[in-house]
mmCIF file of C-alpha atoms and ligand atoms in Angstrom:
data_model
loop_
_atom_site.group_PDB
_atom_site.id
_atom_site.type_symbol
_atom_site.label_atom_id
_atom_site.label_comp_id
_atom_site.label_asym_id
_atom_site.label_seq_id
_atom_site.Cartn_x
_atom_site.Cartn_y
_atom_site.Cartn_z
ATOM 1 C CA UNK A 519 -14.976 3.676 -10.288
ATOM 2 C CA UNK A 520 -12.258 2.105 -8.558
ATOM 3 C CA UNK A 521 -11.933 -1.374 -7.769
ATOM 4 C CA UNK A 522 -10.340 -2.466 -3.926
ATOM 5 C CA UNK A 523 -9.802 -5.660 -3.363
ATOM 6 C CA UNK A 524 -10.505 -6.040 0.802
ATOM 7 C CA UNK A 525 -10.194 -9.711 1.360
ATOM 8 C CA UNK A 526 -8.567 -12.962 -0.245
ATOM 9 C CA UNK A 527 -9.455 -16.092 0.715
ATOM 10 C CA UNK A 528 -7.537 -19.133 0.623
ATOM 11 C CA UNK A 529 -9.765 -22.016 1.217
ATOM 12 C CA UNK A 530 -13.191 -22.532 -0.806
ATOM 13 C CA UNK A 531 -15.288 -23.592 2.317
ATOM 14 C CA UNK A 532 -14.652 -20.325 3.840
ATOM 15 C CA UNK A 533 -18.080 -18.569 5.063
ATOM 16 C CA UNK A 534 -18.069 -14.828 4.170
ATOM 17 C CA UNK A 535 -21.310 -13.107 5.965
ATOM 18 C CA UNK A 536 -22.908 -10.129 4.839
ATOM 19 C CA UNK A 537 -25.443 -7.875 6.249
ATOM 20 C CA UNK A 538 -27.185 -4.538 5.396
ATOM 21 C CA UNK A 539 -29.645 -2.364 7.721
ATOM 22 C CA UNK A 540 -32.001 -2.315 5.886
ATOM 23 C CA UNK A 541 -32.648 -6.262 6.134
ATOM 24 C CA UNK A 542 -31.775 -6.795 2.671
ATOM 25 C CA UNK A 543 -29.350 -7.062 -0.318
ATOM 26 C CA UNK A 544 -29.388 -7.486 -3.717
ATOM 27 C CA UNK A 545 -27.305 -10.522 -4.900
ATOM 28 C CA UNK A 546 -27.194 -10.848 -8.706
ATOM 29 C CA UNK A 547 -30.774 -10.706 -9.953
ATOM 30 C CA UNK A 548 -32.015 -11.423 -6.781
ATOM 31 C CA UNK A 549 -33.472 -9.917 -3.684
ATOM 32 C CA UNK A 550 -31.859 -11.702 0.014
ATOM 33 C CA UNK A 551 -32.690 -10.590 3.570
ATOM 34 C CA UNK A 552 -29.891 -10.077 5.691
ATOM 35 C CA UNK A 553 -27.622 -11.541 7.322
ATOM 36 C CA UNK A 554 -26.516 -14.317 5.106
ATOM 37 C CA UNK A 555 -23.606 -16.422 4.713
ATOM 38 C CA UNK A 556 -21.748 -17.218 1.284
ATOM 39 C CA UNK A 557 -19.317 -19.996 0.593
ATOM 40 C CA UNK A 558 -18.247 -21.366 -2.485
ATOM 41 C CA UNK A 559 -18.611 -25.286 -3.232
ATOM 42 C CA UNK A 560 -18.187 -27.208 -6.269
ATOM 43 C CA UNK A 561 -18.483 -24.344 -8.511
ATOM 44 C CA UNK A 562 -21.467 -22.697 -7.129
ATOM 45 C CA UNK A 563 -21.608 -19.848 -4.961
ATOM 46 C CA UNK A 564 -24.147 -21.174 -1.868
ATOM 47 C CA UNK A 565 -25.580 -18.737 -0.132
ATOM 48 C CA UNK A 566 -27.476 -19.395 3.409
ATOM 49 C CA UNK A 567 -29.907 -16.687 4.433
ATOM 50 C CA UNK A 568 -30.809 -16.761 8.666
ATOM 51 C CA UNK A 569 -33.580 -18.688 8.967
ATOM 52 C CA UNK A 570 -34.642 -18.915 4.855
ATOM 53 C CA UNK A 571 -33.818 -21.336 1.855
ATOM 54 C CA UNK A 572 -30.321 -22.080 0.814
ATOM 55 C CA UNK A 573 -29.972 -20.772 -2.571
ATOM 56 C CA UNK A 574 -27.336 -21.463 -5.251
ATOM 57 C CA UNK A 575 -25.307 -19.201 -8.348
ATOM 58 C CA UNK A 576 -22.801 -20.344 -10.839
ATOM 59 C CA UNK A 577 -19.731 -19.926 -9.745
ATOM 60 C CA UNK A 578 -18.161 -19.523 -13.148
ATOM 61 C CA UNK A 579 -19.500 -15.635 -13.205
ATOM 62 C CA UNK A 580 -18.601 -13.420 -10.267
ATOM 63 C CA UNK A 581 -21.495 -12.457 -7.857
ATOM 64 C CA UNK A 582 -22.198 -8.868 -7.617
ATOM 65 C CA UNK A 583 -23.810 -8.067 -3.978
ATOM 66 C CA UNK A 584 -25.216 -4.782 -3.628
ATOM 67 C CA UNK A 585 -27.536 -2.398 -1.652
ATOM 68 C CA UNK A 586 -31.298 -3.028 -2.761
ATOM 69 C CA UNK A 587 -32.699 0.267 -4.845
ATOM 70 C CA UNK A 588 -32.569 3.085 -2.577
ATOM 71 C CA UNK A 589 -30.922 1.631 0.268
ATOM 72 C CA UNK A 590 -27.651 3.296 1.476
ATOM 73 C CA UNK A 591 -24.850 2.730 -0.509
ATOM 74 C CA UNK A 592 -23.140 0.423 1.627
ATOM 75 C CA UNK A 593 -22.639 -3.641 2.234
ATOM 76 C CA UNK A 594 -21.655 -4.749 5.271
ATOM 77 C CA UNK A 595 -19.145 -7.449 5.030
ATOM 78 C CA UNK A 596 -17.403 -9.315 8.699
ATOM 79 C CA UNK A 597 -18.857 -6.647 10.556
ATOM 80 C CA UNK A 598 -17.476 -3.698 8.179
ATOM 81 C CA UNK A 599 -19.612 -1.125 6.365
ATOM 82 C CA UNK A 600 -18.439 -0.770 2.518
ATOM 83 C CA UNK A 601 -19.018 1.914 0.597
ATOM 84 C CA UNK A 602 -20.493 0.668 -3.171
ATOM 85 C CA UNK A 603 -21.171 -2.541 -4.159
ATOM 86 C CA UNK A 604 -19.249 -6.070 -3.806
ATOM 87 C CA UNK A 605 -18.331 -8.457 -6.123
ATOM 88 C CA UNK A 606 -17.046 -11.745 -4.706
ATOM 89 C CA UNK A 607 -15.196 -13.566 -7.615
ATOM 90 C CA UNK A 608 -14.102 -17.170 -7.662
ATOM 91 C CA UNK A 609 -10.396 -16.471 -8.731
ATOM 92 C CA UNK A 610 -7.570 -15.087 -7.095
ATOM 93 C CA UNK A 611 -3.692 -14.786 -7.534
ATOM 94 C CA UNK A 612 -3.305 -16.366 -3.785
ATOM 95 C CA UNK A 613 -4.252 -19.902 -5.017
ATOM 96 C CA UNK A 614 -6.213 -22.395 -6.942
ATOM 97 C CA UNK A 615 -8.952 -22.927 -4.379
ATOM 98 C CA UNK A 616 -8.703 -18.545 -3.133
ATOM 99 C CA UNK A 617 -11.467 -15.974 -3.774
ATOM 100 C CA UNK A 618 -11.088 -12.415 -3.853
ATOM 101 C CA UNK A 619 -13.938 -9.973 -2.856
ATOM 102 C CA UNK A 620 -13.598 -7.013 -4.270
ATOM 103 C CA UNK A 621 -15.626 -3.276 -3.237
ATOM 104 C CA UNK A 622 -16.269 -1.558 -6.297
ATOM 105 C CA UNK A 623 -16.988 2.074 -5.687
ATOM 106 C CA UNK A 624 -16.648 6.099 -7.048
ATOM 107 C CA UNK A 625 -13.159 7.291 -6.641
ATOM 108 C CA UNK A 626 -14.422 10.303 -4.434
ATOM 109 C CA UNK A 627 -16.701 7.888 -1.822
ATOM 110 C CA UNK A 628 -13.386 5.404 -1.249
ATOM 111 C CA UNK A 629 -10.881 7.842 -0.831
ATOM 112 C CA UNK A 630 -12.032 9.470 2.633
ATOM 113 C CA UNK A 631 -11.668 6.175 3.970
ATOM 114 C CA UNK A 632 -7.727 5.760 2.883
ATOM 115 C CA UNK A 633 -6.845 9.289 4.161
ATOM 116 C CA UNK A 634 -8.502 8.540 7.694
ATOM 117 C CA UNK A 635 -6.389 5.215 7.948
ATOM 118 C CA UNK A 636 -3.180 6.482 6.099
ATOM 119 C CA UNK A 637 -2.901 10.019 8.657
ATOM 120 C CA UNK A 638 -3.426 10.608 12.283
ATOM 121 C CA UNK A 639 -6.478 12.427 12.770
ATOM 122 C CA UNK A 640 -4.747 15.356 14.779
ATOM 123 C CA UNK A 641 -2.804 16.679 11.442
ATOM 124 C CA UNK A 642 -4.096 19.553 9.713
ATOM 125 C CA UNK A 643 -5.955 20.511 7.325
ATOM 126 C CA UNK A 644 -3.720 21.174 4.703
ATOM 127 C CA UNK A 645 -1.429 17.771 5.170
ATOM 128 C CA UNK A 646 -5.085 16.378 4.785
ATOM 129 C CA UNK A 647 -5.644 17.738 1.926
ATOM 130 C CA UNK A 648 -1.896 17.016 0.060
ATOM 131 C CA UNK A 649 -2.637 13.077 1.112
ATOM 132 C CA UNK A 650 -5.898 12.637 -0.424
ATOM 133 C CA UNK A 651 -4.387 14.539 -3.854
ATOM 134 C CA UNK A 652 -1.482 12.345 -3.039
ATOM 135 C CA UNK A 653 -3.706 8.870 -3.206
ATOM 136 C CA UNK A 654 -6.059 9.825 -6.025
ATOM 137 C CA UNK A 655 -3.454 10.629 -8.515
ATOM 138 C CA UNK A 656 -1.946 6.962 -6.866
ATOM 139 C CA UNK A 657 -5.420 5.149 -7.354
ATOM 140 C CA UNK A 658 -6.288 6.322 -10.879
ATOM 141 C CA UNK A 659 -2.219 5.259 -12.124
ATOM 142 C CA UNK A 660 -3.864 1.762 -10.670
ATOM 143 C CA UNK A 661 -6.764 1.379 -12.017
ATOM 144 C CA UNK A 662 -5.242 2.515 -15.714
ATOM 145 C CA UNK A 663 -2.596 -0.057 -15.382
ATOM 146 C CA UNK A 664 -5.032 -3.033 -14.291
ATOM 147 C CA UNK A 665 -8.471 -2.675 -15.674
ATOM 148 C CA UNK A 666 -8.070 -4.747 -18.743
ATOM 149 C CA UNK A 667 -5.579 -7.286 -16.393
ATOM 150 C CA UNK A 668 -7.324 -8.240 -13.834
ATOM 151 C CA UNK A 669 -10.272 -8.073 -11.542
ATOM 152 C CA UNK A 670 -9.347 -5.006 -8.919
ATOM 153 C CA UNK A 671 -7.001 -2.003 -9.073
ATOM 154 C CA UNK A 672 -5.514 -1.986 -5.702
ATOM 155 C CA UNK A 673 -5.940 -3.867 -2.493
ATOM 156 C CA UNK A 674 -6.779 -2.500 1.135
ATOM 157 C CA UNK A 675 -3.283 -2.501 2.604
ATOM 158 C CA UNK A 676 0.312 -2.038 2.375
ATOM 159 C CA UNK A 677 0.849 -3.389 -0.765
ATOM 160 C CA UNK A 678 -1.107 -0.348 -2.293
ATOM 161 C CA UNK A 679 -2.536 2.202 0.311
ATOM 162 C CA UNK A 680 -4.921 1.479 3.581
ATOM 163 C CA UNK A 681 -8.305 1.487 3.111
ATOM 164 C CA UNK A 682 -11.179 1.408 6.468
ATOM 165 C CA UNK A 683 -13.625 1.384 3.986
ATOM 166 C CA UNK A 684 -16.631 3.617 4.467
ATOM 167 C CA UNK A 685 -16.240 6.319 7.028
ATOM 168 C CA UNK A 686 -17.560 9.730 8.177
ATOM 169 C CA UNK A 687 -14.311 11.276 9.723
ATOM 170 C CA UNK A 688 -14.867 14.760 9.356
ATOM 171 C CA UNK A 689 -11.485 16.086 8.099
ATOM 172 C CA UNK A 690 -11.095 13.487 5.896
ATOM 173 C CA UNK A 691 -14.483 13.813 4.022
ATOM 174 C CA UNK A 692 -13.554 17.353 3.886
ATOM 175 C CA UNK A 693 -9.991 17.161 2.092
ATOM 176 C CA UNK A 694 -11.825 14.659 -0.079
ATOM 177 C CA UNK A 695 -14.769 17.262 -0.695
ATOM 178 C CA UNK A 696 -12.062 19.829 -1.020
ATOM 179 C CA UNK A 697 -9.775 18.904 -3.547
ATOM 180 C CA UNK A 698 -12.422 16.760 -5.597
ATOM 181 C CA UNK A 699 -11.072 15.880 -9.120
ATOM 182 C CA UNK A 700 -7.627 16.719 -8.130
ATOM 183 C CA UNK A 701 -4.415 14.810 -9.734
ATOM 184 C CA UNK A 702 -0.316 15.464 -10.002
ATOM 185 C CA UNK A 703 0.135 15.442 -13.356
ATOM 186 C CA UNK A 704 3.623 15.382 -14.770
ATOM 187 C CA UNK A 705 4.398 15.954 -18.879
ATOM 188 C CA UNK A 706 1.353 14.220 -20.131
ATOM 189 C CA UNK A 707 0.131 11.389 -17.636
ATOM 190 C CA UNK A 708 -0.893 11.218 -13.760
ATOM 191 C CA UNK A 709 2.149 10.903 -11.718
ATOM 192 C CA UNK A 710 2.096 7.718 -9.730
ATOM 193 C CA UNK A 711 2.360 9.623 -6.086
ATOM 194 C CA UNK A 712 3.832 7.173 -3.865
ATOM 195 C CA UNK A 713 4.195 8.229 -0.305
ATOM 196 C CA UNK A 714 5.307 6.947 2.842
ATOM 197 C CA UNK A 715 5.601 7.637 6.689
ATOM 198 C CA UNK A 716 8.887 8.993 7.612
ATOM 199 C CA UNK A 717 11.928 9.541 4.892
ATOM 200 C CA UNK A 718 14.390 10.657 7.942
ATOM 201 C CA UNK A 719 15.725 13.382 5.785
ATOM 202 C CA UNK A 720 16.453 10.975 3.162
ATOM 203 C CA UNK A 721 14.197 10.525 0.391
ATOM 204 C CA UNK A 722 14.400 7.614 -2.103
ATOM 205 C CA UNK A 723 13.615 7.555 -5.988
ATOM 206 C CA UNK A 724 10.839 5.434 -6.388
ATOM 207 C CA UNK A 725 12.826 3.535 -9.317
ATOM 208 C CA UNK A 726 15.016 2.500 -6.856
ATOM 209 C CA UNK A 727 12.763 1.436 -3.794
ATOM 210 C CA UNK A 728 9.147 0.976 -5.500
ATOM 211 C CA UNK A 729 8.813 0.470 -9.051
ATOM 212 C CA UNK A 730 10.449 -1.306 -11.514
ATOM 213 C CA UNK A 731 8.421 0.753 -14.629
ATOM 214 C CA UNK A 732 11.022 2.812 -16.213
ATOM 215 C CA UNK A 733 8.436 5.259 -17.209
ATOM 216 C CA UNK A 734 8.252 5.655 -13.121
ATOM 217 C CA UNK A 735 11.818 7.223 -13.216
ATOM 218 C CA UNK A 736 10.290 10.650 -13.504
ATOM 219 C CA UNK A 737 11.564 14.360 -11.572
ATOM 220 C CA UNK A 738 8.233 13.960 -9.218
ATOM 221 C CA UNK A 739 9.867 10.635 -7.930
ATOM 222 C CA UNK A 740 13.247 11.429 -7.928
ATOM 223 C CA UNK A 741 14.970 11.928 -4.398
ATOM 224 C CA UNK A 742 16.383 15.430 -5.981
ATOM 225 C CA UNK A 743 18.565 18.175 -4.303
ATOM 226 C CA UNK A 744 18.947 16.812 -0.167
ATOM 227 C CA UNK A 745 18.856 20.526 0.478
ATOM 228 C CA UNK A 746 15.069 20.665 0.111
ATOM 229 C CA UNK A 747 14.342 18.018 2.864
ATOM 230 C CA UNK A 748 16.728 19.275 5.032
ATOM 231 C CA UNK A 749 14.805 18.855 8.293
ATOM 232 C CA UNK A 750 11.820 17.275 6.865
ATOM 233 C CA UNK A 751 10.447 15.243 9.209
ATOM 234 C CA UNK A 752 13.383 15.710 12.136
ATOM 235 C CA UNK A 753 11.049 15.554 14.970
ATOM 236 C CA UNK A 754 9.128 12.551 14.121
ATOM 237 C CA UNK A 755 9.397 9.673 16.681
ATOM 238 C CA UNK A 756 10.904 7.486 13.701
ATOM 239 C CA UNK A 757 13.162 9.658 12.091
ATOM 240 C CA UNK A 758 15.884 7.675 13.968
ATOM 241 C CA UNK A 759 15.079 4.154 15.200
ATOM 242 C CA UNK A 760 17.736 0.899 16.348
ATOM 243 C CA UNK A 761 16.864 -2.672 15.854
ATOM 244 C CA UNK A 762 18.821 -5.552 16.884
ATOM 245 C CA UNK A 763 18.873 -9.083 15.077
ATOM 246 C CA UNK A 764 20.761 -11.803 16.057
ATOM 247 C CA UNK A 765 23.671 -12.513 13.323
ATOM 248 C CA UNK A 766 22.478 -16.057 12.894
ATOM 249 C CA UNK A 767 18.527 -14.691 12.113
ATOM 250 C CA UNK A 768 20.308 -12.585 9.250
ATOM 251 C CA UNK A 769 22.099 -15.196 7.766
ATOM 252 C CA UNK A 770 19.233 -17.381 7.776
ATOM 253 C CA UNK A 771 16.852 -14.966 6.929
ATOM 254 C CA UNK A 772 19.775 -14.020 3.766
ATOM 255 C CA UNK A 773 19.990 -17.833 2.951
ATOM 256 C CA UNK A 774 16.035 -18.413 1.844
ATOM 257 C CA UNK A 775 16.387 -15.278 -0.507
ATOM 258 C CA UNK A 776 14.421 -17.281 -3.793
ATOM 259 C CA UNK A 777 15.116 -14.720 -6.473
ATOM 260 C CA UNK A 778 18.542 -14.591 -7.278
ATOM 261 C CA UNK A 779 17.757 -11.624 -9.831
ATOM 262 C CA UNK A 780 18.165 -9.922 -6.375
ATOM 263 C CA UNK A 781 21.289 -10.316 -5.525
ATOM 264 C CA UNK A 782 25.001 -9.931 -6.926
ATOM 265 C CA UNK A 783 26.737 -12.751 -5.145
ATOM 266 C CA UNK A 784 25.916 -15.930 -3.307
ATOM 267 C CA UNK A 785 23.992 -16.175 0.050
ATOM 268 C CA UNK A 786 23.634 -19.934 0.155
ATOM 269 C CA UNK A 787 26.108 -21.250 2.654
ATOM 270 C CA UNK A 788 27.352 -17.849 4.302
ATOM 271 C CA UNK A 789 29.707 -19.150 7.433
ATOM 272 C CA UNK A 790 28.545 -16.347 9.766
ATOM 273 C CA UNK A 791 28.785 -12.588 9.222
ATOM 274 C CA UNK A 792 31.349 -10.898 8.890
ATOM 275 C CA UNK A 793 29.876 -7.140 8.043
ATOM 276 C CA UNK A 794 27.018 -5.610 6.645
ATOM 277 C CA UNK A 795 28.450 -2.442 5.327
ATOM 278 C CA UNK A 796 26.466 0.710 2.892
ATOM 279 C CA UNK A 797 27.822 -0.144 -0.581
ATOM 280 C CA UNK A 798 25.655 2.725 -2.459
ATOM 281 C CA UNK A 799 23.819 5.799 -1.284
ATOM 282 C CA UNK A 800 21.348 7.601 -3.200
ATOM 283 C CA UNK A 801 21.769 11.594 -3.859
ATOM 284 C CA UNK A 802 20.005 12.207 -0.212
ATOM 285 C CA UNK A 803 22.286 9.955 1.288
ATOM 286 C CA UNK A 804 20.041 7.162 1.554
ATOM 287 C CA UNK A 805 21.433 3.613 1.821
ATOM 288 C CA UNK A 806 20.737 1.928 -1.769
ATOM 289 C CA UNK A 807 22.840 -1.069 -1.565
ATOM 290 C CA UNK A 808 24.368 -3.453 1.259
ATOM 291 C CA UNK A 809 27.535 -6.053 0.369
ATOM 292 C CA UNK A 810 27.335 -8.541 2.939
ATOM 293 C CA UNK A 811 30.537 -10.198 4.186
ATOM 294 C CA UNK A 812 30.574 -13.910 5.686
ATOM 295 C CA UNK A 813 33.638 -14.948 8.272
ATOM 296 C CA UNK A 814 35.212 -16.428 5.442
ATOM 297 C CA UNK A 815 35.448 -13.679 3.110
ATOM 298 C CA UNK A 816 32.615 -14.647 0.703
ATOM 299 C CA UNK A 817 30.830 -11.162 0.202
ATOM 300 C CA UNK A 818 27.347 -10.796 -1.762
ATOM 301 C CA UNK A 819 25.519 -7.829 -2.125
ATOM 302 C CA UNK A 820 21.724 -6.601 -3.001
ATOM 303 C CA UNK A 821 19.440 -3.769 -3.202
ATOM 304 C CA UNK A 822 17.931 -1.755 0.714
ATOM 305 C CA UNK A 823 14.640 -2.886 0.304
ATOM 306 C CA UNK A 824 15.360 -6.223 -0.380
ATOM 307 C CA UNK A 825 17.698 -6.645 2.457
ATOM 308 C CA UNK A 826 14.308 -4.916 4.460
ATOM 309 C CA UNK A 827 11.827 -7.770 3.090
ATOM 310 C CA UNK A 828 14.137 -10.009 3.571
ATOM 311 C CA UNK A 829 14.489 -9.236 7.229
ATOM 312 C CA UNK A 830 10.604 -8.847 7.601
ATOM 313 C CA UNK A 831 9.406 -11.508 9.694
ATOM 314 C CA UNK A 832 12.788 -12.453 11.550
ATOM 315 C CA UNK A 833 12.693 -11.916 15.281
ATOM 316 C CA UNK A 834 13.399 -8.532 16.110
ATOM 317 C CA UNK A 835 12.723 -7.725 12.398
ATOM 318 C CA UNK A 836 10.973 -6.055 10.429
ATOM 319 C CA UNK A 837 13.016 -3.087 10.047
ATOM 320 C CA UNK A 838 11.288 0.499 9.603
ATOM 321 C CA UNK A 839 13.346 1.405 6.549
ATOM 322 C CA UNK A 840 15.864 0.105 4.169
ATOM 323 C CA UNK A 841 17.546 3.115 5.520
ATOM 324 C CA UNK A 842 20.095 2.129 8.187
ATOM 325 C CA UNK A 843 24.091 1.369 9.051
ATOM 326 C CA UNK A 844 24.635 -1.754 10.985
ATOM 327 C CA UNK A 845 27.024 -2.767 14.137
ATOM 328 C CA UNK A 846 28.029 -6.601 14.317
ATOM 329 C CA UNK A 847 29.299 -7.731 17.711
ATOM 330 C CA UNK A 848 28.739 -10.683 19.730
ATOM 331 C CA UNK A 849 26.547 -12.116 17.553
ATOM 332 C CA UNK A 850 24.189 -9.832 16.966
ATOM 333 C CA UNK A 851 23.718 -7.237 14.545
ATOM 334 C CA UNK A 852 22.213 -3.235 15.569
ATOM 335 C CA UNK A 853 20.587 -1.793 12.838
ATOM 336 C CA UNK A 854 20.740 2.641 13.308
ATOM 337 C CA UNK A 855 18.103 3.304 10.913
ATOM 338 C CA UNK A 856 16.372 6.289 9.695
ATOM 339 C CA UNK A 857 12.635 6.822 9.164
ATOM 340 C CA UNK A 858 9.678 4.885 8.062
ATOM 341 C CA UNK A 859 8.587 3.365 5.080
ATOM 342 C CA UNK A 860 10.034 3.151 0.930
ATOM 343 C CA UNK A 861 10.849 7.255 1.574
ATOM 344 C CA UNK A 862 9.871 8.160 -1.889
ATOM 345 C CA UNK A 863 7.244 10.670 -2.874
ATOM 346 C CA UNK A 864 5.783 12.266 -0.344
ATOM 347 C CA UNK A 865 6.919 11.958 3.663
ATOM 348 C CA UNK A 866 3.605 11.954 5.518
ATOM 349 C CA UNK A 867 5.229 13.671 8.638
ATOM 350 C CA UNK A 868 7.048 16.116 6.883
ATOM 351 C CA UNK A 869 3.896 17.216 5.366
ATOM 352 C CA UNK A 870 2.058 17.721 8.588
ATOM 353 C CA UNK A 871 5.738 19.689 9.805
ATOM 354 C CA UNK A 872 4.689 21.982 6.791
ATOM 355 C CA UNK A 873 1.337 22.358 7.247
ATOM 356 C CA UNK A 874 2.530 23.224 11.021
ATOM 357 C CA UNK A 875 3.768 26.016 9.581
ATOM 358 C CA UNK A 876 1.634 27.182 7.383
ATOM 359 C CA UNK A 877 2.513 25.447 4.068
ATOM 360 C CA UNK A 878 -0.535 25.008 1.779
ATOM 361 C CA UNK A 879 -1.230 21.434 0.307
ATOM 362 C CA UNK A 880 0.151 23.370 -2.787
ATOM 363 C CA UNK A 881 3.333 23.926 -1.287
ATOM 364 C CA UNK A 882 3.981 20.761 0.221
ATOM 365 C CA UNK A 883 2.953 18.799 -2.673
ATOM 366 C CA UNK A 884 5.436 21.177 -4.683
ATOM 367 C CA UNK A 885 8.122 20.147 -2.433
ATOM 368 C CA UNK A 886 8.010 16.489 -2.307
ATOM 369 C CA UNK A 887 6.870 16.291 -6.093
ATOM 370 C CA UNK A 888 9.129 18.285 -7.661
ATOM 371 C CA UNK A 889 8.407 19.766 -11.691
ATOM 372 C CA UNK A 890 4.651 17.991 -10.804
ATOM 373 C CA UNK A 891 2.031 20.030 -12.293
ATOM 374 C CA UNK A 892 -1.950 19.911 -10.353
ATOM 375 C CA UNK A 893 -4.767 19.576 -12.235
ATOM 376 C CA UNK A 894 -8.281 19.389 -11.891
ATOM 377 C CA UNK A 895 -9.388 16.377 -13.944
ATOM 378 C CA UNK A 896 -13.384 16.262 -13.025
ATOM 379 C CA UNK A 897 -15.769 18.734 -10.908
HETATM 380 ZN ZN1 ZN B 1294 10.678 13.239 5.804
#
């Protein structure tokens, strides 16, 4: 059982409807036709069937919503179906008055619906098939690390991996079915697979670009020997992209950077910009590190993917990779930039370039998780 959390709510007097085909649901120990509305007021859950008695739960427990007995196995929440059941909880890292609501459901039911959102629906089979091993050794790193911590495992969206909830796209049900049980192993635990869209050739280590766990800096995640992405994912429409920010956007953008753990220098009061030049370059030849030069001289530096979120919601921004060179003139900066996404683990296009060709999910999970081992951990 894995536990997703799909939506996070920052005010209390939100209304969060629910629905189920069959006309009802089963909210703690009780029985509620369907639709209904739930909001959360002075610690109790109120719940507002259409056209029936307002009824009210403690708030202080989390309310468990699920299919009545022998009812499909999903809850529809704003007009989504969800596969398993749904706890809405009172608590939430987004703020004092936030709720979370959370699907809780069997590893093999939510995974279909990640692979159909995370890959286009044209790719093969076997690029298919390397994803969904790809996510399930990703989902059950998650859900060891957070069980005892807090109240869900992963979220539905970038932050972890996307999630449409239930679905019945054939080819992903099918690499589910197919590789059922499935994880990357590497020495004695489940390798955290990270993946992303487009490395342009040049993969990252996930140490550097992902994950600050030390016990992440592991061969599977390591960018390893250029040679063996040589052409990787060449023909993808991302594998070479340009974006151009206005100089003054970047310094401003540079000047709010809050953690100063971040960076080695000063950004507060940069007089312009000078250059933006590659300090440090990975083994692939991926951009690491930036050093930033003002018009004065004053030069700061800090990590790709920093300099990426801290470009993210800048006009023109954000940027498809921490991967790029940059141009200053006339006051504005071109970013050349390479692929899409952190670039570590596995390269989603380059898969499906494999698969193209033939490759097994065997083979391209060999190649962009080096020394990994597969197991099958449950029939
Ligand atoms: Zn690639």
């Amino acid at each position: 059982m894995v536990r997703v959390r799909i939506d996070s709510l920052r005010s209390a007097a939100s209304r969060l409807s629910f629905d189920h085909p069959s006309g009802s649901l089963q909210v703690g120990s009780a029985k509620i036709s369907t639709p209904f509305s739930l909001r959360l007021e002075e610690g109790s859950w109120i719940i507002n069937p259409s056209g029936g008695k307002e009824l009210e739960f403690p708030a202080l427990q989390p309310l468990l919503i699920e299919p009545a007995r022998a009812a499909s196995g999903i809850v529809q929440y704003q007009g989504v179906d969800w596969p398993g059941r749904v706890e809405v909880v009172a608590v939430s890292d987004e703020g004092a008055h936030a709720m979370d609501v959370v699907v809780q459901v069997l590893m093999e039911t939510y995974l279909p619906g990640v692979i159909a959102k995370e890959m286009y629906h044209s790719w093969d089979d076997d690029a298919f098939e390397a994803q969904a091993i790809a996510a399930r050794s990703y989902a059950v790193v998650e859900h060891e690390r957070w069980r005892d911590r807090r109240h869900y495992d992963l979220v539905a969206g970038q932050a972890s991996q996307a999630w449409v909830g239930a679905t019945t796209h054939p080819r992903s049900v099918k690499a589910v079915a197919a590789t059922r049980g499935q994880l990357l192993m590497f020495e004695d635990r489940v390798v955290p697979a990270y993946y992303s869209s487009c490395c342009g050739g040049h993969p990252a280590n996930a140490a550097e670009c992902v994950t600050e766990n030390p016990n992440h800096n592991i061969a599977p995640l390591r960018a390893g020997d250029a040679a063996v992405r040589h052409n990787c994912c060449g023909s993808a429409k991302v594998a070479r992209w340009t974006a151009t920010i206005t100089s003054a956007e970047v310094v401003r953008a540079l000047s709010q950077i809050t953690s100063p753990s971040m960076v080695s220098g000063d950004f507060r009061g940069l007089s312009g910009l000078s250059s933006i030049e590659v300090q440090r370059r990975n083994q692939s030849g991926r951009a690491t590190e930036f050093r930033i030069r003002d018009n004065k001289g004053k030069i700061a530096s800090l990590g790709a993917e920093d300099l990426r979120r801290a470009l993210a919601s800048v006009k023109g921004g954000p940027l498809k990779s921490g991967d790029f060179t940059v141009h200053i003139s006339s006051g504005k900066c071109r970013f050349d930039g390479r692929g899409f996404g952190h670039g570590s683990g596995m390269c989603q296009h380059g898969a499906q370039a494999m698969a193209l060709t033939g490759s097994s999910e065997v083979a391209i999970l060999q190649r962009y998780y080096p020394h990994a081992r597969l197991v099958t951990a449950w029939h």
